[in-house]
mmCIF file of C-alpha atoms in Angstrom:
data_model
loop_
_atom_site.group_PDB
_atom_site.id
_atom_site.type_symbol
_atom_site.label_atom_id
_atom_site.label_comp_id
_atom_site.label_asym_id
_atom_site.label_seq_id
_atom_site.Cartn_x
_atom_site.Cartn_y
_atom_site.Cartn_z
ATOM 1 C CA UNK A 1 43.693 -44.750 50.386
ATOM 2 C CA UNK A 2 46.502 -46.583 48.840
ATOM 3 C CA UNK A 3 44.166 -48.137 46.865
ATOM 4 C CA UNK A 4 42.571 -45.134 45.269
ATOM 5 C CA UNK A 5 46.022 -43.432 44.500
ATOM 6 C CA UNK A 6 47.258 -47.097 42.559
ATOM 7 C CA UNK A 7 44.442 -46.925 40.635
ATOM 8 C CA UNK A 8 44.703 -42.916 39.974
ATOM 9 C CA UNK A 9 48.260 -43.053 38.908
ATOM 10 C CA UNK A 10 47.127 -46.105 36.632
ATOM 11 C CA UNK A 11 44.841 -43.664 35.048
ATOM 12 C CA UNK A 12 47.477 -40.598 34.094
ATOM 13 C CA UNK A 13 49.175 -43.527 33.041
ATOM 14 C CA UNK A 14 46.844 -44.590 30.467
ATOM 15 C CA UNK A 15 45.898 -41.219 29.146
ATOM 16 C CA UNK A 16 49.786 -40.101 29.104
ATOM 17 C CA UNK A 17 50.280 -43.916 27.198
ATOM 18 C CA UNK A 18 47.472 -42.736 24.781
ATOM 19 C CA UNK A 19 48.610 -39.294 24.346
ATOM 20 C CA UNK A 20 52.123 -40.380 23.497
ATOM 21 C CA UNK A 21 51.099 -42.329 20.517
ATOM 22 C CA UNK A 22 49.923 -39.611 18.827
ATOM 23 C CA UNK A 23 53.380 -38.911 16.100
ATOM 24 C CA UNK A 24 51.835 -35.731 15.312
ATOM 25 C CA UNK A 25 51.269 -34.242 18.684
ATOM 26 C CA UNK A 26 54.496 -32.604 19.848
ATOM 27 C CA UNK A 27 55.649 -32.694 23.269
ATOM 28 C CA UNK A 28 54.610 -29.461 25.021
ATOM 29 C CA UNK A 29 54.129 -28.220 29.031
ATOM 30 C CA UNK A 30 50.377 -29.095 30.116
ATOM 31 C CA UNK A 31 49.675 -25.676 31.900
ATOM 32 C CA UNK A 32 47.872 -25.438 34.886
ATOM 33 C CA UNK A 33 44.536 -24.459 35.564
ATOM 34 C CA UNK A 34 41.326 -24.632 33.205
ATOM 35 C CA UNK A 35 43.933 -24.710 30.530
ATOM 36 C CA UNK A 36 45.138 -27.760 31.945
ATOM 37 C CA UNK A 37 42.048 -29.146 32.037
ATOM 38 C CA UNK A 38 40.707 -28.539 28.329
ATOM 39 C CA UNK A 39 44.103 -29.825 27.232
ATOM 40 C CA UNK A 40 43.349 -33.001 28.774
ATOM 41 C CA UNK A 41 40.236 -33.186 27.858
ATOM 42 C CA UNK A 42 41.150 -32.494 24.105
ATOM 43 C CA UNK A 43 43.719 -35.020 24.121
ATOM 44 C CA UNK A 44 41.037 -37.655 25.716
ATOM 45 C CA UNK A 45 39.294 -37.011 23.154
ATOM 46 C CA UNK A 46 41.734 -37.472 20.400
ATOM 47 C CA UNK A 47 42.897 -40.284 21.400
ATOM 48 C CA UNK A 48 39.404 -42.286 20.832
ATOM 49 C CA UNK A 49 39.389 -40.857 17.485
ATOM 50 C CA UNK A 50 42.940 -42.324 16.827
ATOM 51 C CA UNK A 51 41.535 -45.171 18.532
ATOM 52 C CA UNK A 52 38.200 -45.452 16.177
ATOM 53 C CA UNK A 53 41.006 -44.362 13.584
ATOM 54 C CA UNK A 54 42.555 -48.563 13.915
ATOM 55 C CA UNK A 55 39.363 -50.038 13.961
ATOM 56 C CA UNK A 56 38.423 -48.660 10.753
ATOM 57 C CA UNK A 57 41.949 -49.993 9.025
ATOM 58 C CA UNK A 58 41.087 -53.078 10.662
ATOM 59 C CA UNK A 59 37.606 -53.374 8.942
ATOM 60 C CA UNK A 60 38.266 -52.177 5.709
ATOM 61 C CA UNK A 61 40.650 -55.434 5.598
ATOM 62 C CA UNK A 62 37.438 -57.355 6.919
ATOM 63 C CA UNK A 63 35.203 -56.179 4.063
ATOM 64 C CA UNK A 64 37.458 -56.741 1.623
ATOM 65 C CA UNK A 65 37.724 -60.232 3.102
ATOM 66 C CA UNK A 66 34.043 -60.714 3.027
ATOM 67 C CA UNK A 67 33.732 -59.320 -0.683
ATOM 68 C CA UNK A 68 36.391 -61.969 -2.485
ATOM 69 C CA UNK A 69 34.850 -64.974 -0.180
ATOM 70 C CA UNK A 70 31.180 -63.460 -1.646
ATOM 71 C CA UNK A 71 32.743 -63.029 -5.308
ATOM 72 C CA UNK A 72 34.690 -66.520 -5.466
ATOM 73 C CA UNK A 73 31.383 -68.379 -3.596
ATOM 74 C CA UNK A 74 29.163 -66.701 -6.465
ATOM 75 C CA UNK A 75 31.025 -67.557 -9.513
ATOM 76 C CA UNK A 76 31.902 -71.116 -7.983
ATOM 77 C CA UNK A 77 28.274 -71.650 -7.856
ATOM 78 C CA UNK A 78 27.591 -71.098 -10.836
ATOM 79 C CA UNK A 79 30.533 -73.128 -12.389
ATOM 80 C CA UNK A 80 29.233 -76.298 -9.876
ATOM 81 C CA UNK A 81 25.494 -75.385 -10.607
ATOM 82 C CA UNK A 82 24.908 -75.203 -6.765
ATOM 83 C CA UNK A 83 23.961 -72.731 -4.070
ATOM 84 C CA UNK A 84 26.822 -72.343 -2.068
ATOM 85 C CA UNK A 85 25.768 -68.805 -1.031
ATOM 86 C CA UNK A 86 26.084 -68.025 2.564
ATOM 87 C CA UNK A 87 23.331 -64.930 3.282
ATOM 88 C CA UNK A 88 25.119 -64.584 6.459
ATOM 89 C CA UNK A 89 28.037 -63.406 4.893
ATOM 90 C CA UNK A 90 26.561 -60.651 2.464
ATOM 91 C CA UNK A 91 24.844 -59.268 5.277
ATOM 92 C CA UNK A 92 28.505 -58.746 7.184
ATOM 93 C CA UNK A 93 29.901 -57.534 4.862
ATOM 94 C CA UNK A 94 27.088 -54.518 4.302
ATOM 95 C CA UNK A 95 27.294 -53.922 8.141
ATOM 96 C CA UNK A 96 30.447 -54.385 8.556
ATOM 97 C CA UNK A 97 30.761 -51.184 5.935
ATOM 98 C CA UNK A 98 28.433 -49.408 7.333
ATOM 99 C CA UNK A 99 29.979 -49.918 10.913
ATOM 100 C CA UNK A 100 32.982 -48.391 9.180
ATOM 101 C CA UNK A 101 31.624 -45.394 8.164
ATOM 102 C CA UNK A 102 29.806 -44.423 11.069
ATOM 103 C CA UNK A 103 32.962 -45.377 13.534
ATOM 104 C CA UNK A 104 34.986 -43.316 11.120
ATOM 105 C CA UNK A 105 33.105 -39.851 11.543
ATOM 106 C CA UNK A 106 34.805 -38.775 14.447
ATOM 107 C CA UNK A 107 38.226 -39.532 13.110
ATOM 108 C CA UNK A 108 37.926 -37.815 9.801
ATOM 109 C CA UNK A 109 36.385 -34.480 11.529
ATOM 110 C CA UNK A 110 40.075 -35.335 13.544
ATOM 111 C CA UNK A 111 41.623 -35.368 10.290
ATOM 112 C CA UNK A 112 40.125 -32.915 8.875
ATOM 113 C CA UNK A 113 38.698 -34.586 5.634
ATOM 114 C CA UNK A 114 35.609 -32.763 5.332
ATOM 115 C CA UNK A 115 35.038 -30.732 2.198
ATOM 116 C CA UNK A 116 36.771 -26.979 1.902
ATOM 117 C CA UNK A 117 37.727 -25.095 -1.028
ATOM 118 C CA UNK A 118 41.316 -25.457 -0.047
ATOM 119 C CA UNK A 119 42.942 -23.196 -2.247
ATOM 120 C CA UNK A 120 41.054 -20.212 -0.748
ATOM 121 C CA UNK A 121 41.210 -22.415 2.886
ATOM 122 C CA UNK A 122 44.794 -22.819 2.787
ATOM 123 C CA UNK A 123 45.726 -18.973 2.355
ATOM 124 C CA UNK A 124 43.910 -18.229 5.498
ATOM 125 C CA UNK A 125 45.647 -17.583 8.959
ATOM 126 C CA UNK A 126 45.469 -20.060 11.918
ATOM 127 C CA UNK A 127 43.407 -18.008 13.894
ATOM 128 C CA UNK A 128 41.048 -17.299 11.254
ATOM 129 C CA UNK A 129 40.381 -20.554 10.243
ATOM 130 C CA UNK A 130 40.025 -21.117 14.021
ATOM 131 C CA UNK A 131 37.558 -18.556 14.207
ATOM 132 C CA UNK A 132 35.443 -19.872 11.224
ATOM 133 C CA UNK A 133 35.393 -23.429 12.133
ATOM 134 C CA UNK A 134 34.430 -22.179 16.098
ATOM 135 C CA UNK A 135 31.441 -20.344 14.489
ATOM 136 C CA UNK A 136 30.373 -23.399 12.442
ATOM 137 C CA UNK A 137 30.766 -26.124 14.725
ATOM 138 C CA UNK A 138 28.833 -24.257 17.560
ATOM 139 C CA UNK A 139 26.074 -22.967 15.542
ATOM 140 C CA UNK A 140 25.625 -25.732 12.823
ATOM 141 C CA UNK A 141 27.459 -28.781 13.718
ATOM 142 C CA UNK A 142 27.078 -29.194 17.752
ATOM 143 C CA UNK A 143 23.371 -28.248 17.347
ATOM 144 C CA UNK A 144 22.745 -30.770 14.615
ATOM 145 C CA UNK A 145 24.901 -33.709 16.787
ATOM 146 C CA UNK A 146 22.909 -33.044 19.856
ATOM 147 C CA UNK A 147 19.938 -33.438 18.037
ATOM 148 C CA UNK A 148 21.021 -36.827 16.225
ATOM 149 C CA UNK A 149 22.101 -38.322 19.932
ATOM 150 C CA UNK A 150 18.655 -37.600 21.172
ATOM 151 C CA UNK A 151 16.662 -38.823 18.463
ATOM 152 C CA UNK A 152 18.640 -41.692 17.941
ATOM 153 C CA UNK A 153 18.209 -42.572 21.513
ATOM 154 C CA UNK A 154 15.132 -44.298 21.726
ATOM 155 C CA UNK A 155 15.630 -46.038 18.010
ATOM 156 C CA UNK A 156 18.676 -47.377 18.760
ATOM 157 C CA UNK A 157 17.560 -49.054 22.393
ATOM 158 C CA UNK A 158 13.906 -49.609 20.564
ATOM 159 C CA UNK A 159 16.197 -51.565 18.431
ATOM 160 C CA UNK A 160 18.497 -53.724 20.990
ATOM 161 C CA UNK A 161 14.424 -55.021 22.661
ATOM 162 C CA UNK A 162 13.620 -51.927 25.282
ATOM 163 C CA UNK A 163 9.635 -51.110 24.895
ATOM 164 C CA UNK A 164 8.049 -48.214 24.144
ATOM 165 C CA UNK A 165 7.160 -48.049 27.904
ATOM 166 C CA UNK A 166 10.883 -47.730 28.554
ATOM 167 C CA UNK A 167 10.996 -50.999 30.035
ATOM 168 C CA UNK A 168 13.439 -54.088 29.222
ATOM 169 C CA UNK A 169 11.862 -57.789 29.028
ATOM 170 C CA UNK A 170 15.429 -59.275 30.198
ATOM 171 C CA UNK A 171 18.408 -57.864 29.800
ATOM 172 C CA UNK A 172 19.885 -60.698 27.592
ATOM 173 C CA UNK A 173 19.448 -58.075 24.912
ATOM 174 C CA UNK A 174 20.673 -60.815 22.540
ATOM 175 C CA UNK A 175 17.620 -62.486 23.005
ATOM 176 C CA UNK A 176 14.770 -59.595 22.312
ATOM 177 C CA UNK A 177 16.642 -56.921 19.850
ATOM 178 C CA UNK A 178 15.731 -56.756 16.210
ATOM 179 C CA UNK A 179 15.911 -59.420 13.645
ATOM 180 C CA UNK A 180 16.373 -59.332 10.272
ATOM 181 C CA UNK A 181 13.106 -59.218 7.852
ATOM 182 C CA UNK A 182 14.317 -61.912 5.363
ATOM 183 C CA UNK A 183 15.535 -65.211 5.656
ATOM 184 C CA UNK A 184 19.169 -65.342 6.262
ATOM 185 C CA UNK A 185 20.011 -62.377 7.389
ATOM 186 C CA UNK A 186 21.548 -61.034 10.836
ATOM 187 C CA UNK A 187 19.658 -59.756 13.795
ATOM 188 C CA UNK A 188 19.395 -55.370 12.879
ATOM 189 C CA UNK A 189 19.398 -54.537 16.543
ATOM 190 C CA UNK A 190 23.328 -54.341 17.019
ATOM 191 C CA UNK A 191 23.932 -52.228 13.522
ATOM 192 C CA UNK A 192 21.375 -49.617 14.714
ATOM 193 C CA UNK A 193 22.230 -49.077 17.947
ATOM 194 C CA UNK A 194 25.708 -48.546 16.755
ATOM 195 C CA UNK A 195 24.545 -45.795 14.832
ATOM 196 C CA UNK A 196 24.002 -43.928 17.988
ATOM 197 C CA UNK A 197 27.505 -44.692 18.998
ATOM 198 C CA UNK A 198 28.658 -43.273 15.934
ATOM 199 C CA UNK A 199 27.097 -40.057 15.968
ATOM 200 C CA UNK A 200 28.028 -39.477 20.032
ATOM 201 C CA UNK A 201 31.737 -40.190 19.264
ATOM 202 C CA UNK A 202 30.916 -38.110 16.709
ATOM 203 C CA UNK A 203 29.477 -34.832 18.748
ATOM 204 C CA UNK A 204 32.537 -35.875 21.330
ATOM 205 C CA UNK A 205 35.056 -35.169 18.725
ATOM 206 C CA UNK A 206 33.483 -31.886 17.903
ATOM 207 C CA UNK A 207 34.028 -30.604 21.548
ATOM 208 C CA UNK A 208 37.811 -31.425 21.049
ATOM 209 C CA UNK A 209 37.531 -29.467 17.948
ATOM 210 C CA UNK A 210 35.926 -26.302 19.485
ATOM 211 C CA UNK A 211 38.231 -26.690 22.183
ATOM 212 C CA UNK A 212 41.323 -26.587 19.536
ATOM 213 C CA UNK A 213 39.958 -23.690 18.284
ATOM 214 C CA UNK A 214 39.663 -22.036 21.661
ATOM 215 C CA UNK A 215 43.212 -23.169 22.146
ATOM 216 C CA UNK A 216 43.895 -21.221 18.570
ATOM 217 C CA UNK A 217 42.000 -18.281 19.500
ATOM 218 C CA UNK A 218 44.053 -17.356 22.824
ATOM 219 C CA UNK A 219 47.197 -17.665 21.167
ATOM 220 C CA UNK A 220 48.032 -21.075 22.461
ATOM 221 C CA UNK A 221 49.225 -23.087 19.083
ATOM 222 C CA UNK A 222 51.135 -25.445 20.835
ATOM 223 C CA UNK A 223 48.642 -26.936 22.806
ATOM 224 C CA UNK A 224 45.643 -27.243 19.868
ATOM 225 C CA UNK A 225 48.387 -29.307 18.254
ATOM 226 C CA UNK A 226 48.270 -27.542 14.707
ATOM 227 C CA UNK A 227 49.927 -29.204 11.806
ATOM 228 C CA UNK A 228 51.364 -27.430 9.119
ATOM 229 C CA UNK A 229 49.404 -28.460 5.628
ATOM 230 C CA UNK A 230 50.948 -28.355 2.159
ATOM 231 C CA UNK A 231 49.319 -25.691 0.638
ATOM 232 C CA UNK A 232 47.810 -26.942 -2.515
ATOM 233 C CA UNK A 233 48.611 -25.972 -5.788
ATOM 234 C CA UNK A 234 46.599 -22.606 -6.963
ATOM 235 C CA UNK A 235 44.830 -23.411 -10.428
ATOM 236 C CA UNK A 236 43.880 -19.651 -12.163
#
């Protein structure tokens, strides 16, 4: 029993740990209830966006890493008149990239980076932007996400070895997923299945974000965590 407590507490610890490094999330009283429990849920959730958020900072230091080693390796070659091109390399950095982008989604629909006309956005209220983005992430977004996940189910573990029977030859995936077409390259299986892991911490984040707009909805500002924006400049 002791046991199951230690590890418990070392739980709310984490999440509380995880929650408190957010700088923009203010300090506020986690209600009770199934307010309590969307609250941590939502912050859960956050927190492997802000999470997914530092591995992308990390990366884009890693690709530009990869880019000046493939830029000074080409141009030496040519000054030494020798190969000294590693194919390795230009395939890391292209997946590396892409690995970026796709571990990225959920933190920019976090951020809020995606497209709006702002200078009409920014003049609405709260609780009507709430109510728009609600309407669009349940009927658009959340449909399309669930349908992404299950498609890219079966690629993405076609692509780490399973068969089309659903079976698994070994499970040293490392030795059965997909490898590249050309000579040189790196094995394709561990890009593509991280393409499914994209787009599921991609449909997670949206739950957070209809949940925020629940939050917005009922009145409850506090606990979506809304940040006042700059409104941007008005051009007539």
């Amino acid at each position: 029993m002791s046991d199951n407590n230690t590890v418990s507490d070392r739980a709310e610890e984490l999440l509380e740990g995880l929650a408190a490094s957010d700088p923009k999330q203010a300090t506020v009283e986690v209600p009770g209830g199934i307010l309590g429990l969307l609250f941590r849920l939502k912050k859960f959730i956050d927190a492997l966006a802000r999470f997914s958020g530092r591995i992308v900072w990390i990366m884009v230091w890693v690709i530009f890493a990869l880019g000046l080693f493939n830029v000074v390796t080409r141009y030496v070659a040519r000054f030494i008149e020798k190969d000294i091109i590693i194919g390795e390399v230009f395939d890391l950095q292209w997946m590396v990239f892409g690995l970026m982008a796709l571990l990225g989604l959920n933190y920019g629909m976090r951020e809020g980076v995606n497209p709006r006309i702002d200078f009409w956005w920014a003049e609405f209220s709260d609780k009507r932007k709430a109510l728009i983005d609600l309407i669009l992430h349940l009927t658009l977004l959340l449909p399309f996400g669930w349908m992404s996940v299950k498609i890219l189910w079966n690629y993405s573990l076609t692509a780490l070895g399973r068969k089309f029977d659903g079976s698994w030859p070994t499970w040293k995936v490392w030795d059965i997923w997909e490898q590249a077409t050309d000579a040189g390259g790196l094995a394709r299986g561990p890009i593509k299945f991280m393409i499914l892991i994209g787009f599921s911490l991609w449909s997670i984040q949206m739950v957070g974000e209809i949940i925020k707009n629940g939050f917005v909805l009922a009145g409850r500002n506090d606990l979506a965590g809304i940040e006042e924006r700059e409104a941007p400049l008005r051009v007539e």
